[in-house]
Coordinates of C-alpha atoms in Angstrom, one line a residue:
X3 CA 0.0 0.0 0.0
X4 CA 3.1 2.2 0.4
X5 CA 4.3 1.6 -2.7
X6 CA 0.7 2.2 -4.4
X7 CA 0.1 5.8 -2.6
X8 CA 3.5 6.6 -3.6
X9 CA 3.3 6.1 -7.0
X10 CA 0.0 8.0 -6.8
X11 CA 1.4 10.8 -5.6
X12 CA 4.2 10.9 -7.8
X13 CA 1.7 9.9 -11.7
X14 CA -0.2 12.9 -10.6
X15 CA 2.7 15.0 -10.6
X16 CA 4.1 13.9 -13.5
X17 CA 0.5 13.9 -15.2
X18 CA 0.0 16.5 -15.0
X19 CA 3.0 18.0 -16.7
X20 CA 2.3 15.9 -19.5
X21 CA -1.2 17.2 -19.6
X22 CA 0.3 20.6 -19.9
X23 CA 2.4 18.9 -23.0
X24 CA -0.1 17.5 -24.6
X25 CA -2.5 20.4 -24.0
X26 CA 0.6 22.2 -26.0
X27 CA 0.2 19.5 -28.7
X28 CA -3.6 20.4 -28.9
X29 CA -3.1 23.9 -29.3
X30 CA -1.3 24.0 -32.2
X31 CA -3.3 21.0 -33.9
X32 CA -6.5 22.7 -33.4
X33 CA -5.3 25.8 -35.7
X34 CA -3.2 24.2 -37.8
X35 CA -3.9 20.5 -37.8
X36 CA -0.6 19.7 -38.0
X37 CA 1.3 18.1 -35.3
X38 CA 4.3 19.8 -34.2
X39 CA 6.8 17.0 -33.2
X40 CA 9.5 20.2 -31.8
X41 CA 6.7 20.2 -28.7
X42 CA 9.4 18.5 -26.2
X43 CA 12.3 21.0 -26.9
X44 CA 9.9 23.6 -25.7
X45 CA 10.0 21.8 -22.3
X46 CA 13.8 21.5 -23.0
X47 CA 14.6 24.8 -23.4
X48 CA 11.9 25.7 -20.5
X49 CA 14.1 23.4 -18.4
X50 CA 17.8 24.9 -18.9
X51 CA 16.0 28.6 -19.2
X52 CA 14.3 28.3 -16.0
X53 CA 18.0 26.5 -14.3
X54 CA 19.8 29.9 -15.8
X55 CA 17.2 32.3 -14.0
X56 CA 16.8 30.6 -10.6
X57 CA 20.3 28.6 -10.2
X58 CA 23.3 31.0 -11.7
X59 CA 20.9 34.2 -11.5
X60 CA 19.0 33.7 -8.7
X61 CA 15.7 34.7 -9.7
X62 CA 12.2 34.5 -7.2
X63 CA 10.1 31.5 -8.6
X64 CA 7.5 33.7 -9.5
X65 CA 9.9 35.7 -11.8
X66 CA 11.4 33.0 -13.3
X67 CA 8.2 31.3 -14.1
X68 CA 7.3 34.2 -16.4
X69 CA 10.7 34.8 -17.8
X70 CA 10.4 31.2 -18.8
X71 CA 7.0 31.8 -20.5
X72 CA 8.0 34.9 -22.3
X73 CA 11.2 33.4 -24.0
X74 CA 9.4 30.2 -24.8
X75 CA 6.7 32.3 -26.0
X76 CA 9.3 33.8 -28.4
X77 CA 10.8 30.7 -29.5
X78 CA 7.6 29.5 -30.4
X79 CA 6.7 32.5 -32.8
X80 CA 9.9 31.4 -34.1
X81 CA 9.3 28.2 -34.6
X82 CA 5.8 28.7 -36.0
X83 CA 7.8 30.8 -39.1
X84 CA 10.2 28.2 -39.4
X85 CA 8.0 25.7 -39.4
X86 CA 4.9 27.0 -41.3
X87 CA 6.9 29.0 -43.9
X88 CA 8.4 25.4 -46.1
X89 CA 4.8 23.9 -45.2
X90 CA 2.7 27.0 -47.3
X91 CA 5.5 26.3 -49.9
X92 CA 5.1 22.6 -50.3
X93 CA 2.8 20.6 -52.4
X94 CA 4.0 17.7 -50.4
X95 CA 0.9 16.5 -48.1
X96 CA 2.9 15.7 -45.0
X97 CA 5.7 18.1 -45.2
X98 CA 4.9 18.8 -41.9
X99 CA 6.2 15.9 -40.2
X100 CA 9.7 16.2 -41.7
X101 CA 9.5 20.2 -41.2
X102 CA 8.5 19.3 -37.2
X103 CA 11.1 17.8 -36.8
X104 CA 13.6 19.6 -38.6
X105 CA 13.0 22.2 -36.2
X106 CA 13.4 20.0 -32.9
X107 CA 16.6 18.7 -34.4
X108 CA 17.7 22.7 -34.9
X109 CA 16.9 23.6 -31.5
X110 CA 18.3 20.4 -30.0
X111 CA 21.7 21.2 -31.5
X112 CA 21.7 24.9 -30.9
X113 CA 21.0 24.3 -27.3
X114 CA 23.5 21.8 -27.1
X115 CA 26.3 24.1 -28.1
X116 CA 29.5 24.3 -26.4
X117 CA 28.5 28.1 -25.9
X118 CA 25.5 27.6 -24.5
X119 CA 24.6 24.3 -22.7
X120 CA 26.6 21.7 -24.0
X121 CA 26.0 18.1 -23.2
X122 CA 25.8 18.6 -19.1
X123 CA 23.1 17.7 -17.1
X124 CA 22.2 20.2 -14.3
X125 CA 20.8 19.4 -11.3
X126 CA 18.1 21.7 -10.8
X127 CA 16.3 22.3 -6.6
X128 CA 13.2 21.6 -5.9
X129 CA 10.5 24.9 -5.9
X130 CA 9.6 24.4 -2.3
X131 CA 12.2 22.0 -0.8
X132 CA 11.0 19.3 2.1
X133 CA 8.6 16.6 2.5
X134 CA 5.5 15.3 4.1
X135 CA 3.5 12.4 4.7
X136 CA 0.3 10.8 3.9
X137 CA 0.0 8.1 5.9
X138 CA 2.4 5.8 5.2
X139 CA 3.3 7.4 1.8
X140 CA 6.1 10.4 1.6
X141 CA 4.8 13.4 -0.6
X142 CA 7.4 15.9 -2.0
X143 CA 6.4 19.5 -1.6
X144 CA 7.7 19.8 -5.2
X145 CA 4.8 17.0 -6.2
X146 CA 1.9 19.5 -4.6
X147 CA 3.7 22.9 -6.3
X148 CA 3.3 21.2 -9.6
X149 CA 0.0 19.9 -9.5
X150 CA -0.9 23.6 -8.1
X151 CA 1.2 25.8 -10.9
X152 CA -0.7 23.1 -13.3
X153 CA -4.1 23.5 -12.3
X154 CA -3.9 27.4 -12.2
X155 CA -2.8 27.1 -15.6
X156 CA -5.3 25.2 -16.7
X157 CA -7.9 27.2 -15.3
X158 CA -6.1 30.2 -17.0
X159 CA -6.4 28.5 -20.6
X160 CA -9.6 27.6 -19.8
X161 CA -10.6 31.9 -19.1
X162 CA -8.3 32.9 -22.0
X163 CA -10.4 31.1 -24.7
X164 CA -13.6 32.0 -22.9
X165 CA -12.9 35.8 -21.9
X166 CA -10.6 37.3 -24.0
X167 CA -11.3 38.4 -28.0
X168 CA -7.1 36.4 -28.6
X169 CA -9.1 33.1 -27.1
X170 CA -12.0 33.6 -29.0
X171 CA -10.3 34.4 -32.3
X172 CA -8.3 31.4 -32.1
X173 CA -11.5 29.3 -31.1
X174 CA -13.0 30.2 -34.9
X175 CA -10.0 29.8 -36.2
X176 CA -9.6 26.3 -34.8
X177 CA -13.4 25.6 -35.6
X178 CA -12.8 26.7 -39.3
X179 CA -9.8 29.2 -40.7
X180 CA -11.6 30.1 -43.5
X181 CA -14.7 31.5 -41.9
X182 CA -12.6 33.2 -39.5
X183 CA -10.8 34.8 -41.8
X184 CA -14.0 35.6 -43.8
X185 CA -15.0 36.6 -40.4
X186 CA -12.1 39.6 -40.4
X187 CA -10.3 37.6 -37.7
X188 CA -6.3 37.7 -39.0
X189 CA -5.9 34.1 -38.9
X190 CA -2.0 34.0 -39.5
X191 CA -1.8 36.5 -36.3
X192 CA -4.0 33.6 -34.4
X193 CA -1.8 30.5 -35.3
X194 CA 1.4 32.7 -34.1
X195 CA -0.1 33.1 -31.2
X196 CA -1.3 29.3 -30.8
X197 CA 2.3 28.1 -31.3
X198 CA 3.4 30.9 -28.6
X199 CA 1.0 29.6 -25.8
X200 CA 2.0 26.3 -26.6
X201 CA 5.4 26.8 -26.6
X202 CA 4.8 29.1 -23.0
X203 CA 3.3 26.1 -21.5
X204 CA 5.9 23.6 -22.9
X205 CA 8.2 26.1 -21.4
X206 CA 6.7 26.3 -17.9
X207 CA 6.5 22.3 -17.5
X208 CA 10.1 22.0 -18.2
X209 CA 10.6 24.2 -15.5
X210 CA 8.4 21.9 -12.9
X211 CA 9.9 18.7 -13.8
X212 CA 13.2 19.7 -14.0
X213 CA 13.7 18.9 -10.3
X214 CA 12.3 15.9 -10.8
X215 CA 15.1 14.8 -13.5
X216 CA 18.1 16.4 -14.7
X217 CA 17.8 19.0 -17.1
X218 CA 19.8 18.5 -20.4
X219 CA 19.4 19.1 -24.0
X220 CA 18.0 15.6 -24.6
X221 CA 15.2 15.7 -22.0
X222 CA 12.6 16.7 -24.6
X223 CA 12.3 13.7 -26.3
X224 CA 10.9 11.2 -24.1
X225 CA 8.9 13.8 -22.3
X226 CA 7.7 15.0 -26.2
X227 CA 6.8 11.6 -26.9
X228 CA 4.6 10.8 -23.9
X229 CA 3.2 14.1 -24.6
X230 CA 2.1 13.1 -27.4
X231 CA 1.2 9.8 -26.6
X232 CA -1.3 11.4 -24.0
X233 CA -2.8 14.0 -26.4
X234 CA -3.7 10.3 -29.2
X235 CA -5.0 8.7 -25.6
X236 CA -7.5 11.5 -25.0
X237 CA -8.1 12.7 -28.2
X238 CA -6.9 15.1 -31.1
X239 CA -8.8 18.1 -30.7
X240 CA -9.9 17.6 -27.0
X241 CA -8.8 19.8 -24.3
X242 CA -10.3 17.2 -22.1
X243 CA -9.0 14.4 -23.4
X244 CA -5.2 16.3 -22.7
X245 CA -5.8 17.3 -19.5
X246 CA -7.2 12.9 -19.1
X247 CA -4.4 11.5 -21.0
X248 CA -1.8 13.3 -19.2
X249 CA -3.2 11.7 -16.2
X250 CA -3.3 8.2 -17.5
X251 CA -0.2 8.5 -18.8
X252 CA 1.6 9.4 -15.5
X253 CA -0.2 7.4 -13.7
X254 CA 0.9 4.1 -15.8
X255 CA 4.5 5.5 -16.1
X256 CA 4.9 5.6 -12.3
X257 CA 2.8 3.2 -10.7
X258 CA 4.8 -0.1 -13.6
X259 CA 8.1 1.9 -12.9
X260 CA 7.4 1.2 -9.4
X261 CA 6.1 -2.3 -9.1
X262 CA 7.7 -3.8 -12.7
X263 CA 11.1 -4.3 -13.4
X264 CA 13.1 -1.5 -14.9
X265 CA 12.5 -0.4 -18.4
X266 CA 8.5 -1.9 -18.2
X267 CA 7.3 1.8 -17.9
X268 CA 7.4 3.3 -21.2
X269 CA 6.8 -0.2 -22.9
X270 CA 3.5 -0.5 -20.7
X271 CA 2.6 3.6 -22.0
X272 CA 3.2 2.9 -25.5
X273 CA 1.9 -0.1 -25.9
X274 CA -1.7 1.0 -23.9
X275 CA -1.6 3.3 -26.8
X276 CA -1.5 1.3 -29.7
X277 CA -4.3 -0.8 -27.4
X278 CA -6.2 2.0 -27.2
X279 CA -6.0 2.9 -31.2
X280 CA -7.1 -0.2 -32.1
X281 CA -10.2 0.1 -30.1
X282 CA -10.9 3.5 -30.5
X283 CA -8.5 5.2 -33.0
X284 CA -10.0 8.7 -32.3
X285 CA -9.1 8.5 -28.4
X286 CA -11.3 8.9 -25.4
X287 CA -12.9 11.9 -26.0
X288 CA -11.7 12.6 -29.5
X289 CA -14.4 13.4 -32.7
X290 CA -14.6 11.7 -35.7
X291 CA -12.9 13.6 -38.2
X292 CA -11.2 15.5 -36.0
X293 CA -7.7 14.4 -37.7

């Protein structure tokens, strides 16, 4: 029962930052419809950025939370130009996929620079430092600062889209582009701003799990790819189904991790995803027609 509340505590945790990826993967999808396969770098560069401000500059939290989310921000308008830019100019149907990741591979190797990060990994402190316990089970204060941070921002996405005329815009804009623009809502403006609060939240979730881990330039891979395996698991199009197959997918990745031997964990993730698409290709809570 120790072992079970434990890995409880910890899937939510890490749930919800993949929730936060995968939320990032349904941003840009539902503007776009592409997949943008350069979503884990965003956490990557989120990671290192955020150990620059806090560790060797010793920023507050709270600052360095939004110096993260303003550069990732920025490297997201930049990616969405680098990225949509050969895609307008291609005939080629799924150009996206090789332009995707093109741009992860550029930011990958630009990070990794002798000049900048290198190959290191750096050991980044916990938020809030200390731990507690429930019961038998020891909680990280770290664990309950993510899950809070996440929630807030998920109720903050949730009263952008709702509230503000940028969250609106880019709701007719997911629903149908050409409308929208029919509509007089600048529909290029909306998907640089889609890849920018994707990227922002990317950003911010490499900043909470980067105590969990070490951060380093390779991080954003395996973190991308269960991303993206949780954003399939809920559903293409389905902020919902992100925020659920975040969850899920945490939840498996800790709980085999901790009662399998080592290396069951992502086996166990990936293959409940190619379960769960041959059951239900569209995802929990995904439409049909939604890809």
């Amino acid at each position: 029962m120790t072992v079970f509340w434990q890995a409880l505590a910890s899937g939510i945790a890490v749930g919800v930052i993949y929730a936060l990826i995968a939320l990032g993967f349904n941003i840009i999808f539902q503007t776009t419809r592409i997949i943008n396969f350069a979503q884990g770098e965003f956490v990557m560069i989120g990671a290192l950025v955020g150990y620059t401000l806090t560790v060797v500059l010793g920023w507050p939290i709270v600052l360095a939370l939004a110096g993260v989310a303003l550069i990732s921000a920025l490297v997201g308008m930049v990616s969405e130009r680098l990225i949509m830019l050969p895609i307008q100019r291609s005939s080629y149907r799924y150009s996206w996929i090789i332009t995707t990741l093109a741009v992860a591979i550029i930011f990958r190797n630009l990070m990794g620079t002798e000049w900048l990060y290198g190959r290191e990994d750096y050991r980044v402190p916990p938020l809030i430092p200390g731990v507690f316990f429930i019961g038998p089970a020891v909680v990280a204060y770290q664990q309950v600062i993510i899950l809070v941070i996440a929630v807030v921002l998920l109720i903050l996405i949730e009263v952008f889209y709702r509230r503000t005329f940028f969250g609106k815009a880019i709701r007719a804009t997911a629903f149908n582009y050409n409308i929208a623009g029919l509509m007089g809502i600048p529909v290029p403006m909306m998907i640089r701003v889609s890849f920018a609060l994707s990227a922002a939240l990317s950003g911010i979730a490499g900043v909470l799990v980067a105590p969990l881990i070490f951060a380093n330039v390779s991080m954003g891979i395996l973190i991308g790819l269960k991303g993206f395996v949780a954003i399939i698991l809920g559903g293409l199009g389905s902020p919902r189904g992100a925020v659920i197959g975040g969850l899920i997918v945490g939840l498996l990745d800790t709980s085999v991790r901790a009662l399998a031997p080592e290396g069951w964990g992502n086996f166990i993730v990936f293959g409940v995803l190619a379960l769960v698409l041959l059951i239900r290709p569209t995802g929990l809570f995904g439409k049909p027609g939604a890809h």
